[in-house]
Amino acid sequence: MILDKINLETRLKRRPDLVASNMDGETVMLDMESGQYFGMDAIGSVIWDKLQMPTSVADLCHALQAEFEVDAKTCEQDVSEFLQELVENGLLEVVE
Amino acid sequence: MTNYFYRAFNLILQSDVICPTLEVVEPQKADVIIQQECLSHLQTDHQYHGHPGRLFFHIPGIATFDVRDGNTILIDLSDCEDMALAQVYLTGSALGSILHQRGLLVLHGNAIALNDEEAVIFVGQSGAGKSTTANAFMRAGFEILSDDVSAIEFDAQGQAWVMPAYPSIKLWLDAAERDYDINGLTPIAHRENKFYVKAEAKFCHGKRKVKAVYLLEAGLDFEATPLQGVKAFDELHQQVYRPYFVYLLGQQKQCFTDITRLAKSVEFSKLTRPLNHSHQALINLVTQAKLSGATT
């Protein structure tokens, strides 16, 4: 399967068969299907927390900019890269 | 056939195979039945097999085991050339399978009672000094709950409890020689340089609250480093006893949940120390850190 690059309009949601747990501000998760474990640092965990409901990349970036001191361009670039990684690892899926 | 009754990990076992390392109890209603049976149909290869509720495996020249539903161990000893080793597998892998099936969190490590309420657990790679540490605590007057395998259960409030396993520890020859008369010790089957040390007098018979988990590692300096977050999870999940049992039983989700619960609810630190380090420093650190009233 070839994954399209995500853009600001892309809407993303968490894959359903994941179990996640917050540990001291970081997140660990288990992919029930593959049996693989994943770990996220504190920043990644903030982003993950905001993905409880299906959300567009643009909305996510707005929310982060309201909370953290970061310019729009840097935020969009870093967040998109991170989300792309999550999609490629099967932790998020694109909402059609 | 004679039946023997034992207690291990807070479970009553009724067995038609004698297990010299276990604690003997009066005949009573058993939680787990251990029974000899012909299992030739399971002697296909040397792999571990299983699915939810069941694990079976053949150790060539030793025994075949079929462990079911957390309450039955069927054992075939027809090709057994070393009964002592069969007993090691029975009280190790087979009983470990039962504990996993019953939904306990099973860690590869030992547990020491600090007092009437609490215990600490030592985990770490083989050779990190887990058993010599248990022995040092025992000789310093502390009671031990388990050597090698620690079974943990959570109560309704999320408190972690560690179960008393059985009253013996295994020591390498060099460690055993320092403190005991080797002639009085039983070698562990094929491993002539590892010995059982009876711990009946210093065995803790009741479960204890888990106060802390320590990851033992050999290093240059004596150092305690608290582990947190992803790192804590990563280190702790590597300490699960026979992780492929969890996978075969399809219990990854529960195991994941229990590891995160344990890491969040108890102190978890890495203890680095030189291997020739005096155990007294370690005992002091563990017992005096945030504790008072250790048994003497």
PDB file of N, CA, C and O in Angstrom, chain A residues 19-30 32-35 37-41, chain B residues 227-234 237 247 252-257 259-261 263-264:
ATOM      1  N   VAL A  19      -4.009  -0.047  22.388  1.00  0.00           N
ATOM      2  CA  VAL A  19      -4.178   0.231  23.810  1.00  0.00           C
ATOM      3  C   VAL A  19      -3.057   1.189  24.185  1.00  0.00           C
ATOM      4  O   VAL A  19      -1.897   0.918  23.895  1.00  0.00           O
ATOM      5  N   ALA A  20      -3.411   2.297  24.800  1.00  0.00           N
ATOM      6  CA  ALA A  20      -2.395   3.286  25.144  1.00  0.00           C
ATOM      7  C   ALA A  20      -2.471   3.620  26.621  1.00  0.00           C
ATOM      8  O   ALA A  20      -3.510   3.485  27.249  1.00  0.00           O
ATOM      9  N   SER A  21      -1.341   4.014  27.164  1.00  0.00           N
ATOM     10  CA  SER A  21      -1.312   4.391  28.567  1.00  0.00           C
ATOM     11  C   SER A  21      -0.351   5.549  28.756  1.00  0.00           C
ATOM     12  O   SER A  21       0.741   5.557  28.177  1.00  0.00           O
ATOM     13  N   ASN A  22      -0.789   6.535  29.535  1.00  0.00           N
ATOM     14  CA  ASN A  22       0.072   7.681  29.827  1.00  0.00           C
ATOM     15  C   ASN A  22       0.949   7.345  31.019  1.00  0.00           C
ATOM     16  O   ASN A  22       0.465   6.960  32.074  1.00  0.00           O
ATOM     17  N   MET A  23       2.259   7.485  30.831  1.00  0.00           N
ATOM     18  CA  MET A  23       3.194   7.197  31.912  1.00  0.00           C
ATOM     19  C   MET A  23       4.081   8.408  32.134  1.00  0.00           C
ATOM     20  O   MET A  23       4.939   8.694  31.303  1.00  0.00           O
ATOM     21  N   ASP A  24       3.853   9.110  33.220  1.00  0.00           N
ATOM     22  CA  ASP A  24       4.650  10.284  33.565  1.00  0.00           C
ATOM     23  C   ASP A  24       4.706  11.283  32.410  1.00  0.00           C
ATOM     24  O   ASP A  24       5.755  11.851  32.122  1.00  0.00           O
ATOM     25  N   GLY A  25       3.591  11.477  31.736  1.00  0.00           N
ATOM     26  CA  GLY A  25       3.545  12.448  30.650  1.00  0.00           C
ATOM     27  C   GLY A  25       3.961  11.897  29.296  1.00  0.00           C
ATOM     28  O   GLY A  25       3.797  12.547  28.273  1.00  0.00           O
ATOM     29  N   GLU A  26       4.503  10.692  29.281  1.00  0.00           N
ATOM     30  CA  GLU A  26       4.834  10.047  28.013  1.00  0.00           C
ATOM     31  C   GLU A  26       3.786   8.965  27.732  1.00  0.00           C
ATOM     32  O   GLU A  26       3.039   8.593  28.626  1.00  0.00           O
ATOM     33  N   THR A  27       3.747   8.501  26.492  1.00  0.00           N
ATOM     34  CA  THR A  27       2.710   7.528  26.144  1.00  0.00           C
ATOM     35  C   THR A  27       3.343   6.231  25.642  1.00  0.00           C
ATOM     36  O   THR A  27       4.270   6.270  24.831  1.00  0.00           O
ATOM     37  N   VAL A  28       2.854   5.110  26.157  1.00  0.00           N
ATOM     38  CA  VAL A  28       3.240   3.826  25.578  1.00  0.00           C
ATOM     39  C   VAL A  28       1.995   3.209  24.984  1.00  0.00           C
ATOM     40  O   VAL A  28       0.893   3.413  25.496  1.00  0.00           O
ATOM     41  N   MET A  29       2.150   2.496  23.894  1.00  0.00           N
ATOM     42  CA  MET A  29       0.985   1.836  23.319  1.00  0.00           C
ATOM     43  C   MET A  29       1.323   0.491  22.736  1.00  0.00           C
ATOM     44  O   MET A  29       2.462   0.203  22.370  1.00  0.00           O
ATOM     45  N   LEU A  30       0.292  -0.325  22.700  1.00  0.00           N
ATOM     46  CA  LEU A  30       0.417  -1.677  22.166  1.00  0.00           C
ATOM     47  C   LEU A  30      -0.508  -1.787  20.965  1.00  0.00           C
ATOM     48  O   LEU A  30      -1.691  -1.458  21.051  1.00  0.00           O
ATOM     49  N   MET A  32      -2.499  -4.134  19.112  1.00  0.00           N
ATOM     50  CA  MET A  32      -3.030  -5.475  19.398  1.00  0.00           C
ATOM     51  C   MET A  32      -2.868  -6.415  18.209  1.00  0.00           C
ATOM     52  O   MET A  32      -2.729  -7.611  18.384  1.00  0.00           O
ATOM     53  N   GLU A  33      -2.915  -5.846  16.999  1.00  0.00           N
ATOM     54  CA  GLU A  33      -2.875  -6.699  15.820  1.00  0.00           C
ATOM     55  C   GLU A  33      -1.471  -7.264  15.602  1.00  0.00           C
ATOM     56  O   GLU A  33      -1.298  -8.452  15.383  1.00  0.00           O
ATOM     57  N   SER A  34      -0.459  -6.384  15.697  1.00  0.00           N
ATOM     58  CA  SER A  34       0.908  -6.830  15.403  1.00  0.00           C
ATOM     59  C   SER A  34       1.664  -7.260  16.655  1.00  0.00           C
ATOM     60  O   SER A  34       2.695  -7.906  16.575  1.00  0.00           O
ATOM     61  N   GLY A  35       1.159  -6.876  17.830  1.00  0.00           N
ATOM     62  CA  GLY A  35       1.867  -7.173  19.063  1.00  0.00           C
ATOM     63  C   GLY A  35       3.037  -6.227  19.302  1.00  0.00           C
ATOM     64  O   GLY A  35       3.815  -6.419  20.224  1.00  0.00           O
ATOM     65  N   TYR A  37       5.053  -2.728  20.293  1.00  0.00           N
ATOM     66  CA  TYR A  37       4.935  -1.653  21.268  1.00  0.00           C
ATOM     67  C   TYR A  37       5.497  -0.364  20.690  1.00  0.00           C
ATOM     68  O   TYR A  37       6.445  -0.395  19.910  1.00  0.00           O
ATOM     69  N   PHE A  38       4.907   0.764  21.077  1.00  0.00           N
ATOM     70  CA  PHE A  38       5.410   2.069  20.661  1.00  0.00           C
ATOM     71  C   PHE A  38       5.523   2.985  21.872  1.00  0.00           C
ATOM     72  O   PHE A  38       4.764   2.841  22.833  1.00  0.00           O
ATOM     73  N   GLY A  39       6.466   3.891  21.810  1.00  0.00           N
ATOM     74  CA  GLY A  39       6.603   4.873  22.877  1.00  0.00           C
ATOM     75  C   GLY A  39       6.624   6.275  22.287  1.00  0.00           C
ATOM     76  O   GLY A  39       7.151   6.477  21.201  1.00  0.00           O
ATOM     77  N   MET A  40       6.018   7.225  22.972  1.00  0.00           N
ATOM     78  CA  MET A  40       6.006   8.623  22.519  1.00  0.00           C
ATOM     79  C   MET A  40       6.511   9.516  23.625  1.00  0.00           C
ATOM     80  O   MET A  40       6.135   9.341  24.788  1.00  0.00           O
ATOM     81  N   ASP A  41       7.319  10.512  23.237  1.00  0.00           N
ATOM     82  CA  ASP A  41       7.804  11.464  24.237  1.00  0.00           C
ATOM     83  C   ASP A  41       6.686  12.424  24.654  1.00  0.00           C
ATOM     84  O   ASP A  41       5.549  12.306  24.184  1.00  0.00           O
TER      85      ASP A  41
ATOM     86  N   LEU B 227      13.433   5.117  37.181  1.00  0.00           N
ATOM     87  CA  LEU B 227      13.019   4.956  35.785  1.00  0.00           C
ATOM     88  C   LEU B 227      11.587   5.451  35.645  1.00  0.00           C
ATOM     89  O   LEU B 227      10.738   5.172  36.487  1.00  0.00           O
ATOM     90  N   GLN B 228      11.344   6.171  34.561  1.00  0.00           N
ATOM     91  CA  GLN B 228      10.019   6.748  34.349  1.00  0.00           C
ATOM     92  C   GLN B 228       9.598   6.644  32.903  1.00  0.00           C
ATOM     93  O   GLN B 228      10.405   6.397  32.016  1.00  0.00           O
ATOM     94  N   GLY B 229       8.310   6.860  32.678  1.00  0.00           N
ATOM     95  CA  GLY B 229       7.776   7.005  31.326  1.00  0.00           C
ATOM     96  C   GLY B 229       8.023   5.802  30.436  1.00  0.00           C
ATOM     97  O   GLY B 229       7.987   4.658  30.873  1.00  0.00           O
ATOM     98  N   VAL B 230       8.282   6.100  29.148  1.00  0.00           N
ATOM     99  CA  VAL B 230       8.472   5.047  28.151  1.00  0.00           C
ATOM    100  C   VAL B 230       9.629   4.129  28.552  1.00  0.00           C
ATOM    101  O   VAL B 230       9.565   2.908  28.400  1.00  0.00           O
ATOM    102  N   LYS B 231      10.670   4.736  29.093  1.00  0.00           N
ATOM    103  CA  LYS B 231      11.850   3.973  29.512  1.00  0.00           C
ATOM    104  C   LYS B 231      11.472   2.928  30.585  1.00  0.00           C
ATOM    105  O   LYS B 231      11.915   1.782  30.532  1.00  0.00           O
ATOM    106  N   ALA B 232      10.650   3.347  31.544  1.00  0.00           N
ATOM    107  CA  ALA B 232      10.218   2.437  32.600  1.00  0.00           C
ATOM    108  C   ALA B 232       9.426   1.275  32.007  1.00  0.00           C
ATOM    109  O   ALA B 232       9.654   0.109  32.332  1.00  0.00           O
ATOM    110  N   PHE B 233       8.513   1.602  31.102  1.00  0.00           N
ATOM    111  CA  PHE B 233       7.719   0.551  30.470  1.00  0.00           C
ATOM    112  C   PHE B 233       8.618  -0.417  29.713  1.00  0.00           C
ATOM    113  O   PHE B 233       8.512  -1.642  29.827  1.00  0.00           O
ATOM    114  N   ASP B 234       9.539   0.158  28.933  1.00  0.00           N
ATOM    115  CA  ASP B 234      10.416  -0.637  28.096  1.00  0.00           C
ATOM    116  C   ASP B 234      11.255  -1.613  28.926  1.00  0.00           C
ATOM    117  O   ASP B 234      11.358  -2.795  28.602  1.00  0.00           O
ATOM    118  N   HIS B 237       8.840  -4.317  30.693  1.00  0.00           N
ATOM    119  CA  HIS B 237       8.197  -5.338  29.856  1.00  0.00           C
ATOM    120  C   HIS B 237       9.206  -6.381  29.369  1.00  0.00           C
ATOM    121  O   HIS B 237       8.845  -7.489  29.011  1.00  0.00           O
ATOM    122  N   TYR B 247       2.153 -14.149  24.510  1.00  0.00           N
ATOM    123  CA  TYR B 247       1.782 -14.043  23.108  1.00  0.00           C
ATOM    124  C   TYR B 247       0.925 -15.235  22.674  1.00  0.00           C
ATOM    125  O   TYR B 247      -0.140 -15.081  22.092  1.00  0.00           O
ATOM    126  N   GLN B 252      -1.710 -10.328  25.496  1.00  0.00           N
ATOM    127  CA  GLN B 252      -0.830  -9.149  25.431  1.00  0.00           C
ATOM    128  C   GLN B 252      -1.480  -7.916  26.046  1.00  0.00           C
ATOM    129  O   GLN B 252      -0.817  -7.101  26.669  1.00  0.00           O
ATOM    130  N   LYS B 253      -2.800  -7.791  25.830  1.00  0.00           N
ATOM    131  CA  LYS B 253      -3.465  -6.581  26.306  1.00  0.00           C
ATOM    132  C   LYS B 253      -3.437  -6.502  27.833  1.00  0.00           C
ATOM    133  O   LYS B 253      -3.098  -5.468  28.409  1.00  0.00           O
ATOM    134  N   GLN B 254      -3.757  -7.621  28.472  1.00  0.00           N
ATOM    135  CA  GLN B 254      -3.757  -7.629  29.930  1.00  0.00           C
ATOM    136  C   GLN B 254      -2.345  -7.414  30.472  1.00  0.00           C
ATOM    137  O   GLN B 254      -2.129  -6.702  31.448  1.00  0.00           O
ATOM    138  N   CYS B 255      -1.373  -8.049  29.822  1.00  0.00           N
ATOM    139  CA  CYS B 255       0.019  -7.914  30.253  1.00  0.00           C
ATOM    140  C   CYS B 255       0.469  -6.461  30.128  1.00  0.00           C
ATOM    141  O   CYS B 255       1.094  -5.912  31.038  1.00  0.00           O
ATOM    142  N   PHE B 256       0.111  -5.835  29.007  1.00  0.00           N
ATOM    143  CA  PHE B 256       0.439  -4.420  28.788  1.00  0.00           C
ATOM    144  C   PHE B 256      -0.159  -3.556  29.899  1.00  0.00           C
ATOM    145  O   PHE B 256       0.511  -2.719  30.503  1.00  0.00           O
ATOM    146  N   THR B 257      -1.435  -3.783  30.177  1.00  0.00           N
ATOM    147  CA  THR B 257      -2.127  -2.999  31.199  1.00  0.00           C
ATOM    148  C   THR B 257      -1.466  -3.187  32.568  1.00  0.00           C
ATOM    149  O   THR B 257      -1.256  -2.223  33.309  1.00  0.00           O
ATOM    150  N   ILE B 259       1.629  -4.132  33.275  1.00  0.00           N
ATOM    151  CA  ILE B 259       2.968  -3.537  33.345  1.00  0.00           C
ATOM    152  C   ILE B 259       2.859  -2.030  33.573  1.00  0.00           C
ATOM    153  O   ILE B 259       3.564  -1.460  34.406  1.00  0.00           O
ATOM    154  N   THR B 260       1.949  -1.375  32.852  1.00  0.00           N
ATOM    155  CA  THR B 260       1.809   0.071  33.031  1.00  0.00           C
ATOM    156  C   THR B 260       1.286   0.373  34.437  1.00  0.00           C
ATOM    157  O   THR B 260       1.742   1.311  35.086  1.00  0.00           O
ATOM    158  N   ARG B 261       0.352  -0.448  34.926  1.00  0.00           N
ATOM    159  CA  ARG B 261      -0.166  -0.249  36.290  1.00  0.00           C
ATOM    160  C   ARG B 261       0.943  -0.388  37.325  1.00  0.00           C
ATOM    161  O   ARG B 261       1.039   0.398  38.268  1.00  0.00           O
ATOM    162  N   ALA B 263       4.249  -0.098  36.861  1.00  0.00           N
ATOM    163  CA  ALA B 263       5.238   0.978  36.731  1.00  0.00           C
ATOM    164  C   ALA B 263       4.717   2.275  37.341  1.00  0.00           C
ATOM    165  O   ALA B 263       5.477   3.053  37.907  1.00  0.00           O
ATOM    166  N   LYS B 264       3.411   2.496  37.250  1.00  0.00           N
ATOM    167  CA  LYS B 264       2.842   3.741  37.765  1.00  0.00           C
ATOM    168  C   LYS B 264       2.627   3.703  39.275  1.00  0.00           C
ATOM    169  O   LYS B 264       2.587   4.731  39.929  1.00  0.00           O
TER     170      LYS B 264
END
